[in-house]
Amino acid sequence: MLKGIYHSLTFRLGLFGILTVAGTYLAMNHKWEWFILLSIAWLYSVQMMRNLFKRNAQKVAFMFDAIDNSDYAFQYATRGRSSNDKLVSESLNRITQILFQAKADAVQKEKYYELIMNSVNTGIIVLDDIGNIFQTNNEALRLLGLSVFTHVKQLARIDEKLQQTITDIRPGDKHQISFVNERGTVNLSIRVSEMTLQDKHVRILAINDINSELDDKEIDSWIRLTRVLTHEIMNSVTPITSLSDTLLSLHEDADSEIRNGLEVISTTGKTLISFVESYRKFTHIPTPEPSLFYVQKFAERMINLARHHNNYPNITINISIEPADLIVYADENLITQVVLNLLKNGMQAIGSEQPDGRIELKAYCNPDESVVIEVSNNGPVIPPEEAEHIFVPFFTTKEGGSGIGLSISRQIMRLSGGSIALKSNPAINKTSFILTFP
């Protein structure tokens, strides 16, 4: 109790005031002996006041040092202290707790905004005027093909024109740029805004992949054209075929030349109708009904089906699934059409004459955690002038081919939310089709 009173700020201020008044009184009455004794006591009280304020100042300084080092675990003792010292300690502890809560809220909001950024399909890059990268999201890294992005100079390894464009682009600008990486040709649309962040002027780049938009528009155009053509052809050919069949049934004793002519018309019409029906498949792909399935069992089934359709003894087919329990979320029936078509195309490309024919079916997860199924063959590499047209409906280099297999495959992958791409390596005589499932 007495110790608490002794350390009390009120006691020390009161003692300081009493000694000051008493010393002034003794000096005015020239009682110098007592004045000297009181002066010593007065100096002692001043020292006590100084020590008290110094101790509190040290508490505040220690608190800010701890906060600056992100140490919010310390607490000042409040038990066994004077009321004033306890009040100071409790106040500092409360300030520490408020600052800790404010920082925790800021970290939580930062994680919340980061989660939102990584959930959008637009790439976001925040950079200053000298090219330092403050922040990126996963989509920006995916579009640029980078795992870490800290400075705009890193883009020179991808494409110097891309680096120059992002370095020079200014707020309000909108650019489109194309470059080639391991995923093929990438077409990007870039928009720019600006703000001040931590007293620094920064630019915010919004990057979108317009490959899918271009593909969607192209496919939609082909679908509309195919529907019009099939409708018009069917409307014109069906009556002719029906009429020729009717004439054949009514005039069984007709002249052989006339009968042969009618049979040719009927047969040709039916062949054309069957041909047009195959193109209808391109415009009437059912809506995918995705489910989870194991890629290993799926791949083995695809190999057996492909062998059943085209059994070339000279072709070796290898399967590589990593990990062995890899699963994919897609419509298994529709993906069966895609993979089976790629395997059959690979077998036909190799043919029966090439002695070392080899097809590889690989599946794995890429750095973006997307499932990739890769179908490769060592048949003749597709020439570049043909490669850019292979996904176009009706384009074919095979005799008797319809030219819709790969276009339907691309349509199925598009409806499944994935993509299909061609990758050729003439140096090792390898052609690969890469299916990516997000």
Tab-separated table of C-alpha atoms in Angstrom:
chain	number	residue	atom	x	y	z
A	1	MET	CA	0.000	0.000	0.000
A	2	LEU	CA	2.731	2.421	1.052
A	3	LYS	CA	4.843	1.340	-1.943
A	4	GLY	CA	1.926	2.054	-4.261
A	5	ILE	CA	1.467	5.503	-2.729
A	6	TYR	CA	5.179	6.187	-3.000
A	7	HIS	CA	5.189	5.406	-6.750
A	8	SER	CA	1.957	7.305	-7.309
A	9	LEU	CA	2.155	10.263	-9.678
A	10	THR	CA	-0.274	12.184	-7.454
A	11	PHE	CA	1.970	11.691	-4.410
A	12	ARG	CA	5.053	12.842	-6.284
A	13	LEU	CA	3.338	15.894	-7.728
A	14	GLY	CA	1.925	16.771	-4.312
A	15	LEU	CA	5.335	16.366	-2.662
A	16	PHE	CA	6.925	18.467	-5.406
A	17	GLY	CA	4.364	21.240	-4.856
A	18	ILE	CA	4.714	21.225	-1.056
A	19	LEU	CA	8.509	21.354	-1.213
A	20	THR	CA	8.372	24.165	-3.758
A	21	VAL	CA	6.054	26.294	-1.584
A	22	ALA	CA	7.998	25.538	1.588
A	23	GLY	CA	11.327	26.337	-0.035
A	24	THR	CA	9.989	29.644	-1.373
A	25	TYR	CA	8.699	30.556	2.125
A	26	LEU	CA	12.064	29.739	3.782
A	27	ALA	CA	13.994	31.742	1.190
A	28	MET	CA	11.779	34.784	1.693
A	29	ASN	CA	12.356	34.583	5.462
A	30	HIS	CA	16.096	34.011	5.063
A	31	LYS	CA	16.068	30.663	6.842
A	32	TRP	CA	18.895	29.311	4.751
A	33	GLU	CA	19.727	26.221	6.830
A	34	TRP	CA	16.222	24.793	6.379
A	35	PHE	CA	16.130	26.086	2.814
A	36	ILE	CA	19.206	24.032	1.920
A	37	LEU	CA	17.683	20.866	3.425
A	38	LEU	CA	14.404	21.456	1.590
A	39	SER	CA	16.301	22.175	-1.631
A	40	ILE	CA	17.928	18.759	-1.400
A	41	ALA	CA	14.517	17.156	-0.864
A	42	TRP	CA	13.103	19.246	-3.744
A	43	LEU	CA	15.876	18.072	-6.062
A	44	TYR	CA	15.165	14.484	-5.006
A	45	SER	CA	11.454	14.913	-5.838
A	46	VAL	CA	12.413	16.367	-9.246
A	47	GLN	CA	14.612	13.321	-9.844
A	48	MET	CA	11.710	11.019	-8.895
A	49	MET	CA	9.465	12.867	-11.362
A	50	ARG	CA	12.118	12.608	-14.043
A	51	ASN	CA	12.572	8.871	-13.433
A	52	LEU	CA	8.819	8.352	-13.602
A	53	PHE	CA	8.478	10.099	-16.941
A	54	LYS	CA	11.644	8.425	-18.245
A	55	ARG	CA	10.263	4.997	-17.319
A	56	ASN	CA	6.962	5.730	-19.056
A	57	ALA	CA	8.801	7.097	-22.097
A	58	GLN	CA	10.862	3.906	-22.220
A	59	LYS	CA	7.650	1.870	-22.073
A	60	VAL	CA	6.236	3.762	-25.039
A	61	ALA	CA	9.510	3.454	-26.993
A	62	PHE	CA	9.701	-0.284	-26.281
A	63	MET	CA	6.096	-0.715	-27.379
A	64	PHE	CA	6.741	0.980	-30.729
A	65	ASP	CA	9.950	-1.013	-31.254
A	66	ALA	CA	8.021	-4.222	-30.667
A	67	ILE	CA	5.246	-3.138	-33.049
A	68	ASP	CA	7.809	-2.161	-35.677
A	69	ASN	CA	9.170	-5.727	-35.444
A	70	SER	CA	5.631	-7.194	-35.640
A	71	ASP	CA	5.849	-8.448	-32.043
A	72	TYR	CA	2.411	-8.103	-30.503
A	73	ALA	CA	2.820	-10.819	-27.887
A	74	PHE	CA	4.326	-8.688	-25.120
A	75	GLN	CA	2.197	-7.281	-22.278
A	76	TYR	CA	3.141	-4.785	-19.554
A	77	ALA	CA	2.548	-6.008	-15.998
A	78	THR	CA	-0.323	-4.278	-14.189
A	79	ARG	CA	-0.418	-6.143	-10.874
A	80	GLY	CA	1.424	-4.724	-7.879
A	81	ARG	CA	1.766	-1.300	-9.486
A	82	SER	CA	0.577	2.121	-8.465
A	83	SER	CA	-2.754	3.217	-9.892
A	84	ASN	CA	-1.086	5.665	-12.281
A	85	ASP	CA	1.560	3.160	-13.406
A	86	LYS	CA	-1.177	0.550	-13.851
A	87	LEU	CA	-3.227	3.007	-15.917
A	88	VAL	CA	-0.252	3.723	-18.186
A	89	SER	CA	0.496	-0.007	-18.647
A	90	GLU	CA	-3.148	-0.843	-19.355
A	91	SER	CA	-3.381	2.007	-21.876
A	92	LEU	CA	-0.235	0.878	-23.702
A	93	ASN	CA	-1.467	-2.728	-23.714
A	94	ARG	CA	-4.751	-1.530	-25.172
A	95	ILE	CA	-2.977	0.477	-27.890
A	96	THR	CA	-0.926	-2.607	-28.763
A	97	GLN	CA	-4.072	-4.723	-29.003
A	98	ILE	CA	-5.832	-2.141	-31.191
A	99	LEU	CA	-2.851	-1.967	-33.565
A	100	PHE	CA	-2.620	-5.774	-33.633
A	101	GLN	CA	-6.295	-6.047	-34.519
A	102	ALA	CA	-5.930	-3.354	-37.195
A	103	LYS	CA	-3.023	-5.240	-38.762
A	104	ALA	CA	-4.898	-8.548	-38.596
A	105	ASP	CA	-7.883	-6.912	-40.320
A	106	ALA	CA	-5.591	-5.457	-42.995
A	107	VAL	CA	-3.972	-8.870	-43.620
A	108	GLN	CA	-7.385	-10.518	-43.819
A	109	LYS	CA	-8.618	-7.910	-46.302
A	110	GLU	CA	-5.441	-8.305	-48.336
A	111	LYS	CA	-6.001	-12.081	-48.523
A	112	TYR	CA	-9.645	-11.455	-49.425
A	113	TYR	CA	-8.715	-9.119	-52.285
A	114	GLU	CA	-5.961	-11.509	-53.419
A	115	LEU	CA	-8.498	-14.347	-53.495
A	116	ILE	CA	-10.813	-12.206	-55.621
A	117	MET	CA	-7.953	-11.298	-57.982
A	118	ASN	CA	-7.015	-14.947	-58.406
A	119	SER	CA	-10.635	-15.880	-59.109
A	120	VAL	CA	-11.112	-13.622	-62.117
A	121	ASN	CA	-10.287	-14.566	-65.700
A	122	THR	CA	-8.441	-11.298	-66.285
A	123	GLY	CA	-4.714	-11.011	-65.651
A	124	ILE	CA	-3.771	-8.154	-63.287
A	125	ILE	CA	-0.294	-6.593	-63.114
A	126	VAL	CA	0.614	-3.636	-60.876
A	127	LEU	CA	3.963	-2.012	-61.714
A	128	ASP	CA	5.739	1.286	-61.070
A	129	ASP	CA	7.310	3.635	-63.601
A	130	ILE	CA	10.703	1.869	-63.543
A	131	GLY	CA	9.262	-1.597	-64.160
A	132	ASN	CA	9.163	-3.085	-60.659
A	133	ILE	CA	6.208	-5.436	-60.225
A	134	PHE	CA	4.166	-4.813	-57.070
A	135	GLN	CA	1.497	-7.440	-57.569
A	136	THR	CA	0.225	-10.016	-60.060
A	137	ASN	CA	-2.499	-12.623	-60.008
A	138	ASN	CA	-2.398	-16.249	-61.147
A	139	GLU	CA	-4.105	-15.505	-64.461
A	140	ALA	CA	-1.435	-12.941	-65.421
A	141	LEU	CA	1.327	-15.450	-64.675
A	142	ARG	CA	-0.501	-18.106	-66.713
A	143	LEU	CA	-1.019	-15.828	-69.723
A	144	LEU	CA	2.628	-14.755	-69.714
A	145	GLY	CA	3.945	-18.245	-69.007
A	146	LEU	CA	5.859	-17.172	-65.886
A	147	SER	CA	6.029	-18.681	-62.407
A	148	VAL	CA	7.565	-15.587	-60.785
A	149	PHE	CA	7.291	-12.019	-62.109
A	150	THR	CA	9.286	-9.295	-60.317
A	151	HIS	CA	10.418	-6.940	-63.092
A	152	VAL	CA	9.238	-6.109	-66.581
A	153	LYS	CA	12.691	-7.036	-67.983
A	154	GLN	CA	11.801	-10.709	-67.466
A	155	LEU	CA	9.416	-10.400	-70.437
A	156	ALA	CA	12.379	-10.046	-72.806
A	157	ARG	CA	12.932	-13.809	-72.460
A	158	ILE	CA	9.432	-14.342	-73.862
A	159	ASP	CA	9.217	-11.615	-76.483
A	160	GLU	CA	11.095	-8.313	-76.711
A	161	LYS	CA	8.122	-6.608	-78.327
A	162	LEU	CA	5.942	-7.667	-75.377
A	163	GLN	CA	8.449	-6.158	-72.925
A	164	GLN	CA	8.601	-2.912	-74.880
A	165	THR	CA	4.823	-2.664	-75.102
A	166	ILE	CA	4.279	-3.128	-71.357
A	167	THR	CA	7.150	-0.739	-70.565
A	168	ASP	CA	5.800	2.028	-72.793
A	169	ILE	CA	2.038	1.579	-72.371
A	170	ARG	CA	0.377	4.484	-70.588
A	171	PRO	CA	-2.901	4.965	-68.670
A	172	GLY	CA	-5.911	5.038	-70.966
A	173	ASP	CA	-4.132	3.055	-73.703
A	174	LYS	CA	-5.461	-0.196	-75.133
A	175	HIS	CA	-3.193	-2.546	-77.036
A	176	GLN	CA	-3.375	-5.946	-78.674
A	177	ILE	CA	-0.196	-7.968	-78.966
A	178	SER	CA	0.693	-11.457	-80.160
A	179	PHE	CA	3.666	-13.638	-79.269
A	180	VAL	CA	4.590	-17.299	-79.505
A	181	ASN	CA	5.469	-19.555	-76.567
A	182	GLU	CA	5.279	-23.262	-75.808
A	183	ARG	CA	1.457	-23.046	-75.814
A	184	GLY	CA	1.436	-21.675	-79.361
A	185	THR	CA	0.388	-18.223	-80.495
A	186	VAL	CA	-0.960	-16.056	-77.686
A	187	ASN	CA	-3.100	-13.006	-78.441
A	188	LEU	CA	-3.455	-10.546	-75.582
A	189	SER	CA	-5.582	-7.457	-75.071
A	190	ILE	CA	-4.077	-4.947	-72.581
A	191	ARG	CA	-5.851	-2.031	-70.841
A	192	VAL	CA	-4.132	0.378	-68.441
A	193	SER	CA	-5.223	2.549	-65.517
A	194	GLU	CA	-3.213	4.343	-62.823
A	195	MET	CA	-3.180	5.249	-59.126
A	196	THR	CA	-0.847	6.256	-56.302
A	197	LEU	CA	0.187	3.382	-54.041
A	198	GLN	CA	2.377	3.990	-50.987
A	199	ASP	CA	3.397	7.405	-52.358
A	200	LYS	CA	4.390	5.829	-55.684
A	201	HIS	CA	2.757	6.237	-59.052
A	202	VAL	CA	1.787	2.810	-60.370
A	203	ARG	CA	0.046	1.468	-63.462
A	204	ILE	CA	-2.529	-1.297	-63.319
A	205	LEU	CA	-2.591	-3.524	-66.399
A	206	ALA	CA	-5.657	-5.658	-67.168
A	207	ILE	CA	-4.705	-8.466	-69.558
A	208	ASN	CA	-7.166	-10.710	-71.381
A	209	ASP	CA	-6.570	-13.707	-73.607
A	210	ILE	CA	-8.487	-13.044	-76.810
A	211	ASN	CA	-7.537	-16.396	-78.361
A	212	SER	CA	-10.662	-17.982	-76.919
A	213	GLU	CA	-12.794	-15.036	-78.040
A	214	LEU	CA	-11.442	-15.315	-81.586
A	215	ASP	CA	-11.949	-19.088	-81.552
A	216	ASP	CA	-15.496	-18.737	-80.268
A	217	LYS	CA	-16.406	-16.226	-82.976
A	218	GLU	CA	-14.799	-18.379	-85.669
A	219	ILE	CA	-16.569	-21.538	-84.505
A	220	ASP	CA	-19.910	-19.744	-84.209
A	221	SER	CA	-19.494	-18.462	-87.779
A	222	TRP	CA	-18.749	-21.969	-89.071
A	223	ILE	CA	-21.737	-23.382	-87.182
A	224	ARG	CA	-24.098	-20.823	-88.670
A	225	LEU	CA	-22.686	-21.427	-92.169
A	226	THR	CA	-22.906	-25.211	-91.786
A	227	ARG	CA	-26.498	-25.042	-90.605
A	228	VAL	CA	-27.475	-22.916	-93.602
A	229	LEU	CA	-25.647	-25.176	-96.077
A	230	THR	CA	-26.990	-28.429	-94.651
A	231	HIS	CA	-30.517	-27.026	-94.547
A	232	GLU	CA	-30.399	-25.867	-98.152
A	233	ILE	CA	-28.729	-29.047	-99.443
A	234	MET	CA	-31.164	-31.313	-97.601
A	235	ASN	CA	-34.145	-29.319	-98.865
A	236	SER	CA	-32.884	-29.649	-102.417
A	237	VAL	CA	-31.593	-33.226	-102.465
A	238	THR	CA	-34.234	-35.023	-100.400
A	239	PRO	CA	-37.104	-34.415	-102.907
A	240	ILE	CA	-34.868	-35.500	-105.794
A	241	THR	CA	-33.960	-38.751	-104.046
A	242	SER	CA	-37.557	-39.403	-103.069
A	243	LEU	CA	-38.810	-38.667	-106.588
A	244	SER	CA	-36.239	-40.967	-108.206
A	245	ASP	CA	-37.204	-43.808	-105.831
A	246	THR	CA	-40.879	-43.249	-106.659
A	247	LEU	CA	-40.253	-43.316	-110.418
A	248	LEU	CA	-38.237	-46.544	-110.060
A	249	SER	CA	-41.066	-48.230	-108.166
A	250	LEU	CA	-43.730	-47.034	-110.635
A	251	HIS	CA	-41.826	-47.891	-113.798
A	252	GLU	CA	-40.159	-51.214	-113.142
A	253	ASP	CA	-40.393	-52.044	-116.839
A	254	ALA	CA	-38.775	-48.802	-117.929
A	255	ASP	CA	-35.941	-48.699	-120.409
A	256	SER	CA	-32.706	-49.941	-118.823
A	257	GLU	CA	-30.876	-46.695	-119.621
A	258	ILE	CA	-33.589	-44.640	-117.943
A	259	ARG	CA	-33.677	-47.021	-114.987
A	260	ASN	CA	-29.891	-46.877	-114.606
A	261	GLY	CA	-30.061	-43.110	-114.669
A	262	LEU	CA	-32.725	-43.009	-111.964
A	263	GLU	CA	-30.701	-45.436	-109.819
A	264	VAL	CA	-27.607	-43.234	-110.184
A	265	ILE	CA	-29.656	-40.186	-109.153
A	266	SER	CA	-31.094	-42.050	-106.148
A	267	THR	CA	-27.748	-43.477	-105.040
A	268	THR	CA	-25.917	-40.167	-105.457
A	269	GLY	CA	-28.650	-38.314	-103.577
A	270	LYS	CA	-28.569	-40.748	-100.671
A	271	THR	CA	-24.778	-40.529	-100.545
A	272	LEU	CA	-24.985	-36.749	-100.478
A	273	ILE	CA	-27.624	-36.845	-97.732
A	274	SER	CA	-25.403	-39.160	-95.680
A	275	PHE	CA	-22.482	-36.817	-96.322
A	276	VAL	CA	-24.478	-33.792	-95.154
A	277	GLU	CA	-25.682	-35.669	-92.078
A	278	SER	CA	-22.069	-36.087	-91.007
A	279	TYR	CA	-21.677	-32.311	-91.037
A	280	ARG	CA	-24.737	-31.914	-88.854
A	281	LYS	CA	-22.728	-33.525	-86.064
A	282	PHE	CA	-20.595	-30.391	-85.985
A	283	THR	CA	-23.598	-28.200	-85.161
A	284	HIS	CA	-25.443	-30.588	-82.843
A	285	ILE	CA	-22.915	-31.576	-80.192
A	286	PRO	CA	-24.823	-32.364	-76.973
A	287	THR	CA	-24.291	-30.284	-73.852
A	288	PRO	CA	-21.477	-31.860	-71.809
A	289	GLU	CA	-22.442	-33.702	-68.635
A	290	PRO	CA	-19.131	-33.732	-66.741
A	291	SER	CA	-18.168	-36.222	-64.065
A	292	LEU	CA	-14.939	-37.414	-62.456
A	293	PHE	CA	-13.173	-40.372	-64.057
A	294	TYR	CA	-9.725	-41.974	-63.805
A	295	VAL	CA	-7.458	-41.164	-66.734
A	296	GLN	CA	-5.516	-44.469	-66.503
A	297	LYS	CA	-8.560	-46.686	-67.156
A	298	PHE	CA	-9.834	-44.212	-69.741
A	299	ALA	CA	-6.515	-44.296	-71.634
A	300	GLU	CA	-6.398	-48.100	-71.650
A	301	ARG	CA	-9.935	-48.222	-73.039
A	302	MET	CA	-9.022	-45.704	-75.757
A	303	ILE	CA	-6.053	-47.826	-76.862
A	304	ASN	CA	-8.225	-50.944	-77.120
A	305	LEU	CA	-10.848	-49.074	-79.173
A	306	ALA	CA	-8.212	-47.556	-81.465
A	307	ARG	CA	-6.621	-51.000	-82.024
A	308	HIS	CA	-10.031	-52.386	-82.888
A	309	HIS	CA	-10.630	-49.727	-85.568
A	310	ASN	CA	-7.107	-49.650	-87.035
A	311	ASN	CA	-4.818	-52.540	-86.145
A	312	TYR	CA	-1.329	-51.698	-87.438
A	313	PRO	CA	1.212	-54.264	-86.140
A	314	ASN	CA	4.062	-51.861	-86.900
A	315	ILE	CA	2.754	-49.243	-84.440
A	316	THR	CA	3.621	-49.325	-80.739
A	317	ILE	CA	1.314	-47.414	-78.385
A	318	ASN	CA	2.659	-46.330	-74.984
A	319	ILE	CA	0.683	-44.923	-72.042
A	320	SER	CA	2.170	-42.661	-69.390
A	321	ILE	CA	-0.120	-41.334	-66.629
A	322	GLU	CA	1.385	-39.284	-63.804
A	323	PRO	CA	0.214	-39.715	-61.107
A	324	ALA	CA	-1.356	-43.123	-61.615
A	325	ASP	CA	-4.587	-42.053	-59.883
A	326	LEU	CA	-4.971	-38.883	-61.977
A	327	ILE	CA	-8.614	-37.911	-62.454
A	328	VAL	CA	-10.283	-35.418	-64.762
A	329	TYR	CA	-13.660	-33.676	-64.572
A	330	ALA	CA	-15.291	-33.805	-67.996
A	331	ASP	CA	-17.911	-35.596	-70.092
A	332	GLU	CA	-16.223	-38.978	-70.626
A	333	ASN	CA	-18.347	-39.872	-73.651
A	334	LEU	CA	-17.512	-36.655	-75.494
A	335	ILE	CA	-13.814	-36.788	-74.578
A	336	THR	CA	-13.809	-40.378	-75.882
A	337	GLN	CA	-14.705	-39.011	-79.331
A	338	VAL	CA	-11.820	-36.528	-79.163
A	339	VAL	CA	-9.075	-38.897	-77.980
A	340	LEU	CA	-10.212	-41.764	-80.213
A	341	ASN	CA	-10.184	-39.446	-83.224
A	342	LEU	CA	-6.628	-38.299	-82.390
A	343	LEU	CA	-5.417	-41.895	-81.986
A	344	LYS	CA	-6.984	-42.953	-85.292
A	345	ASN	CA	-5.482	-39.899	-87.036
A	346	GLY	CA	-2.071	-40.779	-85.612
A	347	MET	CA	-2.310	-44.355	-86.841
A	348	GLN	CA	-3.389	-43.252	-90.294
A	349	ALA	CA	-0.553	-40.687	-90.407
A	350	ILE	CA	2.028	-43.386	-89.616
A	351	GLY	CA	0.396	-45.981	-91.860
A	352	SER	CA	1.408	-49.596	-92.281
A	353	GLU	CA	4.710	-49.001	-94.092
A	354	GLN	CA	6.683	-47.153	-91.380
A	355	PRO	CA	8.514	-49.876	-89.396
A	356	ASP	CA	9.060	-47.954	-86.151
A	357	GLY	CA	5.607	-46.395	-85.730
A	358	ARG	CA	5.067	-45.017	-82.254
A	359	ILE	CA	2.134	-43.316	-80.524
A	360	GLU	CA	2.289	-41.943	-76.998
A	361	LEU	CA	-0.676	-41.086	-74.790
A	362	LYS	CA	0.480	-39.059	-71.793
A	363	ALA	CA	-1.498	-37.376	-69.020
A	364	TYR	CA	-0.214	-35.126	-66.252
A	365	CYS	CA	-0.889	-31.936	-64.290
A	366	ASN	CA	0.763	-28.746	-65.504
A	367	PRO	CA	1.997	-25.943	-63.185
A	368	ASP	CA	-1.486	-24.362	-63.321
A	369	GLU	CA	-2.910	-27.615	-61.869
A	370	SER	CA	-4.815	-28.231	-65.080
A	371	VAL	CA	-5.028	-31.804	-66.359
A	372	VAL	CA	-3.262	-32.277	-69.704
A	373	ILE	CA	-3.774	-35.235	-72.049
A	374	GLU	CA	-1.169	-35.358	-74.819
A	375	VAL	CA	-1.467	-37.619	-77.877
A	376	SER	CA	1.749	-37.809	-79.949
A	377	ASN	CA	2.868	-39.747	-83.002
A	378	ASN	CA	6.077	-40.013	-85.049
A	379	GLY	CA	4.376	-39.960	-88.430
A	380	PRO	CA	5.051	-37.272	-91.030
A	381	VAL	CA	4.897	-33.806	-89.462
A	382	ILE	CA	2.006	-31.619	-90.629
A	383	PRO	CA	3.384	-28.847	-92.878
A	384	PRO	CA	3.043	-25.313	-91.426
A	385	GLU	CA	0.803	-24.176	-94.298
A	386	GLU	CA	-1.637	-26.980	-93.400
A	387	ALA	CA	-1.244	-26.786	-89.629
A	388	GLU	CA	-2.951	-23.409	-89.415
A	389	HIS	CA	-6.085	-24.824	-91.078
A	390	ILE	CA	-6.462	-28.241	-89.476
A	391	PHE	CA	-9.183	-27.119	-87.028
A	392	VAL	CA	-11.206	-25.421	-89.779
A	393	PRO	CA	-14.389	-27.343	-90.641
A	394	PHE	CA	-14.287	-29.197	-93.997
A	395	PHE	CA	-10.501	-28.815	-94.337
A	396	THR	CA	-8.824	-32.160	-94.991
A	397	THR	CA	-5.749	-33.558	-96.723
A	398	LYS	CA	-6.926	-37.186	-96.560
A	399	GLU	CA	-8.590	-38.750	-99.550
A	400	GLY	CA	-12.216	-39.361	-98.682
A	401	GLY	CA	-11.915	-37.392	-95.431
A	402	SER	CA	-14.790	-35.197	-94.261
A	403	GLY	CA	-12.671	-32.567	-92.552
A	404	ILE	CA	-14.820	-32.352	-89.429
A	405	GLY	CA	-13.008	-34.668	-86.977
A	406	LEU	CA	-10.636	-32.058	-85.545
A	407	SER	CA	-13.191	-29.250	-85.787
A	408	ILE	CA	-15.651	-31.350	-83.762
A	409	SER	CA	-12.837	-32.119	-81.295
A	410	ARG	CA	-12.169	-28.419	-80.855
A	411	GLN	CA	-15.884	-27.750	-80.412
A	412	ILE	CA	-16.149	-30.462	-77.747
A	413	MET	CA	-13.130	-29.080	-75.863
A	414	ARG	CA	-14.574	-25.581	-76.112
A	415	LEU	CA	-17.923	-26.717	-74.673
A	416	SER	CA	-16.013	-28.564	-71.941
A	417	GLY	CA	-14.207	-25.380	-70.914
A	418	GLY	CA	-10.863	-26.696	-72.151
A	419	SER	CA	-8.709	-26.347	-75.240
A	420	ILE	CA	-6.938	-28.371	-77.920
A	421	ALA	CA	-3.687	-27.319	-79.542
A	422	LEU	CA	-1.240	-28.696	-82.092
A	423	LYS	CA	2.472	-28.834	-81.297
A	424	SER	CA	4.946	-30.052	-83.913
A	425	ASN	CA	8.635	-30.811	-83.546
A	426	PRO	CA	10.123	-31.547	-87.007
A	427	ALA	CA	13.595	-32.099	-85.505
A	428	ILE	CA	12.483	-35.359	-83.881
A	429	ASN	CA	9.589	-36.050	-86.277
A	430	LYS	CA	6.935	-35.646	-83.580
A	431	THR	CA	3.384	-34.316	-83.808
A	432	SER	CA	1.425	-33.754	-80.592
A	433	PHE	CA	-2.146	-32.762	-79.874
A	434	ILE	CA	-2.532	-31.297	-76.395
A	435	LEU	CA	-5.875	-31.364	-74.556
A	436	THR	CA	-6.049	-29.079	-71.520
A	437	PHE	CA	-8.792	-29.363	-68.888
A	438	PRO	CA	-8.916	-26.507	-66.366
